[in-house]
């Protein structure tokens, strides 16, 4: 997947859970970088992540992943 360069943006590694994951987060799954395109709330605090590539990943409420999050520079 090609990630567009954002002028003035800063990339930071953050730990995400089902509660804190956001659209646009980039998560490495199986050696591939996947950008979260959409999120769906599931029972018991779980979430289903729909990546821009069309793949799905379901994470439990206690799952912890490392993601790259782009923030605007000042």
Short mmCIF file of N, CA, C and O in Angstrom, two decimals:
data_model
loop_
_atom_site.label_atom_id
_atom_site.label_comp_id
_atom_site.label_asym_id
_atom_site.label_seq_id
_atom_site.Cartn_x
_atom_site.Cartn_y
_atom_site.Cartn_z
N UNK A 1 0.85 -1.18 0.00
CA UNK A 1 0.00 0.00 0.00
C UNK A 1 0.88 1.23 0.00
O UNK A 1 1.86 1.30 0.73
N UNK A 2 0.54 2.19 -0.80
CA UNK A 2 1.30 3.42 -0.86
C UNK A 2 0.66 4.44 0.08
O UNK A 2 -0.54 4.69 0.02
N UNK A 3 1.47 5.03 0.94
CA UNK A 3 0.98 6.03 1.88
C UNK A 3 1.37 7.39 1.36
O UNK A 3 2.55 7.66 1.17
N UNK A 4 0.39 8.27 1.11
CA UNK A 4 0.72 9.59 0.58
C UNK A 4 1.47 10.42 1.61
O UNK A 4 1.17 10.37 2.80
N UNK A 5 2.45 11.17 1.17
CA UNK A 5 3.21 12.05 2.06
C UNK A 5 2.36 13.28 2.37
O UNK A 5 1.80 13.91 1.48
N UNK A 6 2.28 13.61 3.62
CA UNK A 6 1.56 14.79 4.04
C UNK A 6 2.56 15.87 4.43
O UNK A 6 3.42 15.65 5.27
N UNK A 7 2.46 17.02 3.81
CA UNK A 7 3.39 18.10 4.09
C UNK A 7 3.07 18.67 5.47
O UNK A 7 1.92 18.99 5.77
N UNK A 8 4.08 18.78 6.32
CA UNK A 8 3.89 19.32 7.66
C UNK A 8 3.29 18.34 8.63
O UNK A 8 2.89 18.71 9.72
N UNK A 9 3.22 17.06 8.27
CA UNK A 9 2.63 16.05 9.16
C UNK A 9 3.74 15.31 9.89
O UNK A 9 4.84 15.12 9.37
N UNK A 10 3.43 14.90 11.10
CA UNK A 10 4.36 14.12 11.91
C UNK A 10 3.79 12.73 12.12
O UNK A 10 2.61 12.58 12.40
N UNK A 11 4.62 11.72 11.98
CA UNK A 11 4.19 10.34 12.22
C UNK A 11 4.67 9.94 13.60
O UNK A 11 5.81 10.18 13.97
N UNK A 12 3.79 9.32 14.37
CA UNK A 12 4.18 8.83 15.68
C UNK A 12 3.61 7.44 15.89
O UNK A 12 2.53 7.12 15.40
N UNK A 13 4.37 6.61 16.59
CA UNK A 13 3.90 5.28 16.95
C UNK A 13 3.06 5.40 18.21
O UNK A 13 3.50 6.01 19.19
N UNK A 14 1.88 4.82 18.18
CA UNK A 14 0.99 4.84 19.34
C UNK A 14 0.44 3.45 19.58
O UNK A 14 0.27 2.67 18.64
N UNK A 15 0.18 3.12 20.83
CA UNK A 15 -0.48 1.86 21.16
C UNK A 15 -1.98 2.10 21.08
O UNK A 15 -2.47 3.07 21.66
N UNK A 16 -2.67 1.26 20.34
CA UNK A 16 -4.11 1.43 20.19
C UNK A 16 -4.84 0.20 20.70
O UNK A 16 -4.31 -0.91 20.68
N UNK A 17 -6.05 0.42 21.17
CA UNK A 17 -6.95 -0.64 21.60
C UNK A 17 -8.25 -0.46 20.83
O UNK A 17 -8.38 0.47 20.03
N UNK A 18 -9.21 -1.30 21.09
CA UNK A 18 -10.51 -1.16 20.43
C UNK A 18 -11.16 0.19 20.77
O UNK A 18 -11.92 0.73 19.98
N UNK A 19 -10.83 0.74 21.91
CA UNK A 19 -11.39 2.03 22.33
C UNK A 19 -10.72 3.20 21.63
O UNK A 19 -11.37 4.18 21.29
N UNK A 20 -9.40 3.11 21.39
CA UNK A 20 -8.65 4.27 20.92
C UNK A 20 -8.29 4.24 19.44
O UNK A 20 -7.77 5.24 18.93
N UNK A 21 -8.54 3.15 18.74
CA UNK A 21 -8.19 3.09 17.31
C UNK A 21 -9.03 4.09 16.53
O UNK A 21 -10.19 4.35 16.87
N UNK A 22 -8.44 4.70 15.50
CA UNK A 22 -9.12 5.72 14.70
C UNK A 22 -9.00 5.42 13.22
O UNK A 22 -8.10 4.71 12.79
N UNK A 23 -9.89 6.01 12.45
CA UNK A 23 -9.74 5.96 10.99
C UNK A 23 -8.44 6.64 10.63
O UNK A 23 -8.08 7.65 11.21
N UNK A 24 -7.74 6.06 9.66
CA UNK A 24 -6.48 6.64 9.22
C UNK A 24 -5.26 6.05 9.91
O UNK A 24 -4.14 6.23 9.44
N UNK A 25 -5.44 5.35 11.04
CA UNK A 25 -4.32 4.69 11.70
C UNK A 25 -3.76 3.63 10.76
O UNK A 25 -4.50 2.97 10.03
N UNK A 26 -2.45 3.47 10.77
CA UNK A 26 -1.80 2.47 9.94
C UNK A 26 -1.28 1.37 10.85
O UNK A 26 -0.46 1.63 11.73
N UNK A 27 -1.78 0.16 10.66
CA UNK A 27 -1.44 -0.99 11.49
C UNK A 27 -0.76 -2.02 10.62
O UNK A 27 -1.23 -2.32 9.52
N UNK A 28 0.35 -2.57 11.12
CA UNK A 28 1.05 -3.60 10.37
C UNK A 28 0.47 -4.96 10.73
O UNK A 28 0.47 -5.36 11.89
N UNK A 29 -0.05 -5.66 9.72
CA UNK A 29 -0.66 -6.98 9.90
C UNK A 29 0.01 -7.94 8.92
O UNK A 29 -0.04 -7.71 7.71
N UNK A 30 0.64 -8.96 9.45
CA UNK A 30 1.29 -9.95 8.58
C UNK A 30 2.36 -9.36 7.69
O UNK A 30 2.54 -9.79 6.56
N UNK A 31 3.07 -8.35 8.18
CA UNK A 31 4.13 -7.73 7.39
C UNK A 31 3.66 -6.67 6.42
O UNK A 31 4.47 -6.10 5.70
N UNK A 32 2.37 -6.42 6.37
CA UNK A 32 1.80 -5.41 5.46
C UNK A 32 1.25 -4.24 6.26
O UNK A 32 0.58 -4.44 7.27
N UNK A 33 1.49 -3.05 5.79
CA UNK A 33 0.93 -1.86 6.42
C UNK A 33 -0.49 -1.66 5.90
O UNK A 33 -0.70 -1.58 4.70
N UNK A 34 -1.45 -1.62 6.81
CA UNK A 34 -2.86 -1.47 6.43
C UNK A 34 -3.45 -0.23 7.10
O UNK A 34 -3.33 -0.06 8.32
N UNK A 35 -4.08 0.62 6.30
CA UNK A 35 -4.70 1.84 6.84
C UNK A 35 -6.17 1.57 7.16
O UNK A 35 -6.91 1.04 6.33
N UNK A 36 -6.59 1.96 8.36
CA UNK A 36 -7.97 1.77 8.79
C UNK A 36 -8.87 2.73 8.02
O UNK A 36 -8.68 3.95 8.06
N UNK A 37 -9.83 2.18 7.30
CA UNK A 37 -10.76 2.99 6.52
C UNK A 37 -12.08 3.22 7.23
O UNK A 37 -12.69 4.27 7.10
N UNK A 38 -12.52 2.22 8.01
CA UNK A 38 -13.79 2.33 8.72
C UNK A 38 -13.76 1.41 9.94
O UNK A 38 -12.99 0.46 9.98
N UNK A 39 -14.61 1.70 10.91
CA UNK A 39 -14.69 0.94 12.16
C UNK A 39 -16.14 0.57 12.43
O UNK A 39 -17.05 1.36 12.17
N UNK A 40 -16.33 -0.63 12.98
CA UNK A 40 -17.67 -1.07 13.35
C UNK A 40 -17.64 -1.58 14.78
O UNK A 40 -16.81 -2.43 15.12
N UNK A 41 -18.52 -1.06 15.61
CA UNK A 41 -18.61 -1.49 17.01
C UNK A 41 -19.28 -2.85 17.09
O UNK A 41 -20.29 -3.09 16.44
N UNK A 42 -18.71 -3.75 17.88
CA UNK A 42 -19.26 -5.08 18.10
C UNK A 42 -19.59 -5.23 19.58
O UNK A 42 -19.16 -4.42 20.40
N UNK A 43 -20.33 -6.27 19.95
CA UNK A 43 -20.67 -6.48 21.36
C UNK A 43 -19.41 -6.67 22.23
O UNK A 43 -18.36 -7.09 21.74
N UNK A 44 -19.56 -6.39 23.51
CA UNK A 44 -18.51 -6.58 24.51
C UNK A 44 -17.26 -5.75 24.27
O UNK A 44 -16.16 -6.15 24.63
N UNK A 45 -17.39 -4.60 23.64
CA UNK A 45 -16.26 -3.69 23.46
C UNK A 45 -15.34 -4.02 22.31
O UNK A 45 -14.33 -3.36 22.12
N UNK A 46 -15.63 -5.03 21.53
CA UNK A 46 -14.79 -5.38 20.38
C UNK A 46 -15.09 -4.45 19.21
O UNK A 46 -16.14 -3.80 19.17
N UNK A 47 -14.17 -4.38 18.27
CA UNK A 47 -14.39 -3.59 17.05
C UNK A 47 -13.91 -4.37 15.85
O UNK A 47 -12.98 -5.17 15.93
N UNK A 48 -14.55 -4.11 14.73
CA UNK A 48 -14.13 -4.68 13.47
C UNK A 48 -13.54 -3.54 12.65
O UNK A 48 -14.18 -2.50 12.46
N UNK A 49 -12.30 -3.71 12.21
CA UNK A 49 -11.61 -2.70 11.43
C UNK A 49 -11.71 -3.09 9.96
O UNK A 49 -11.39 -4.21 9.59
N UNK A 50 -12.14 -2.16 9.14
CA UNK A 50 -12.17 -2.36 7.70
C UNK A 50 -11.03 -1.53 7.13
O UNK A 50 -11.00 -0.31 7.27
N UNK A 51 -10.05 -2.22 6.54
CA UNK A 51 -8.91 -1.53 5.97
C UNK A 51 -9.25 -1.04 4.57
O UNK A 51 -10.15 -1.56 3.92
N UNK A 52 -8.51 -0.04 4.10
CA UNK A 52 -8.75 0.52 2.77
C UNK A 52 -8.57 -0.53 1.67
O UNK A 52 -9.14 -0.40 0.60
N UNK A 53 -7.82 -1.59 1.96
CA UNK A 53 -7.60 -2.66 1.00
C UNK A 53 -8.80 -3.60 0.91
O UNK A 53 -8.84 -4.49 0.06
N UNK A 54 -9.79 -3.43 1.82
CA UNK A 54 -10.98 -4.27 1.82
C UNK A 54 -10.93 -5.40 2.82
O UNK A 54 -11.92 -6.11 3.01
N UNK A 55 -9.79 -5.61 3.47
CA UNK A 55 -9.66 -6.67 4.46
C UNK A 55 -10.26 -6.25 5.79
O UNK A 55 -10.35 -5.06 6.10
N UNK A 56 -10.67 -7.24 6.57
CA UNK A 56 -11.27 -7.00 7.88
C UNK A 56 -10.39 -7.57 8.97
O UNK A 56 -9.76 -8.61 8.79
N UNK A 57 -10.35 -6.89 10.11
CA UNK A 57 -9.67 -7.39 11.30
C UNK A 57 -10.57 -7.11 12.48
O UNK A 57 -11.01 -5.97 12.68
N UNK A 58 -10.89 -8.14 13.25
CA UNK A 58 -11.70 -7.97 14.45
C UNK A 58 -10.78 -7.99 15.65
O UNK A 58 -9.96 -8.91 15.79
N UNK A 59 -10.88 -6.97 16.50
CA UNK A 59 -10.05 -6.93 17.69
C UNK A 59 -10.93 -6.95 18.93
O UNK A 59 -11.98 -6.33 18.98
N UNK A 60 -10.47 -7.68 19.93
CA UNK A 60 -11.14 -7.82 21.21
C UNK A 60 -10.93 -6.53 22.01
O UNK A 60 -10.04 -5.75 21.72
N UNK A 61 -11.74 -6.33 23.02
CA UNK A 61 -11.64 -5.12 23.83
C UNK A 61 -10.27 -4.97 24.48
O UNK A 61 -9.80 -3.85 24.70
N UNK A 62 -9.58 -6.07 24.76
CA UNK A 62 -8.27 -6.00 25.43
C UNK A 62 -7.09 -6.13 24.47
O UNK A 62 -5.95 -6.12 24.90
N UNK A 63 -7.34 -6.21 23.18
CA UNK A 63 -6.25 -6.31 22.20
C UNK A 63 -5.47 -5.01 22.18
O UNK A 63 -6.05 -3.92 22.16
N UNK A 64 -4.15 -5.12 22.15
CA UNK A 64 -3.28 -3.95 22.05
C UNK A 64 -2.42 -4.10 20.79
O UNK A 64 -1.77 -5.11 20.60
N UNK A 65 -2.43 -3.07 19.96
CA UNK A 65 -1.65 -3.05 18.72
C UNK A 65 -0.86 -1.76 18.66
O UNK A 65 -1.22 -0.76 19.27
N UNK A 66 0.23 -1.77 17.90
CA UNK A 66 0.99 -0.54 17.66
C UNK A 66 0.59 -0.03 16.28
O UNK A 66 0.55 -0.77 15.31
N UNK A 67 0.29 1.25 16.22
CA UNK A 67 -0.12 1.88 14.96
C UNK A 67 0.71 3.13 14.72
O UNK A 67 1.26 3.72 15.66
N UNK A 68 0.79 3.52 13.47
CA UNK A 68 1.37 4.80 13.10
C UNK A 68 0.23 5.77 12.92
O UNK A 68 -0.73 5.48 12.19
N UNK A 69 0.33 6.89 13.58
CA UNK A 69 -0.73 7.90 13.50
C UNK A 69 -0.11 9.20 12.99
O UNK A 69 0.90 9.66 13.52
N UNK A 70 -0.73 9.76 11.98
CA UNK A 70 -0.25 11.01 11.42
C UNK A 70 -0.92 12.17 12.14
O UNK A 70 -2.14 12.18 12.31
N UNK A 71 -0.12 13.14 12.57
CA UNK A 71 -0.64 14.34 13.21
C UNK A 71 -0.11 15.56 12.46
O UNK A 71 0.97 15.50 11.87
N UNK A 72 -0.86 16.60 12.48
CA UNK A 72 -0.43 17.82 11.78
C UNK A 72 0.68 18.51 12.58
O UNK A 72 0.58 18.64 13.78
N UNK A 73 1.70 18.93 11.86
CA UNK A 73 2.80 19.67 12.49
C UNK A 73 2.37 21.11 12.78
O UNK A 73 1.40 21.61 12.22
N UNK A 74 3.09 21.74 13.66
CA UNK A 74 2.74 23.13 14.01
C UNK A 74 3.60 24.12 13.27
O UNK A 74 4.65 23.92 12.88
#
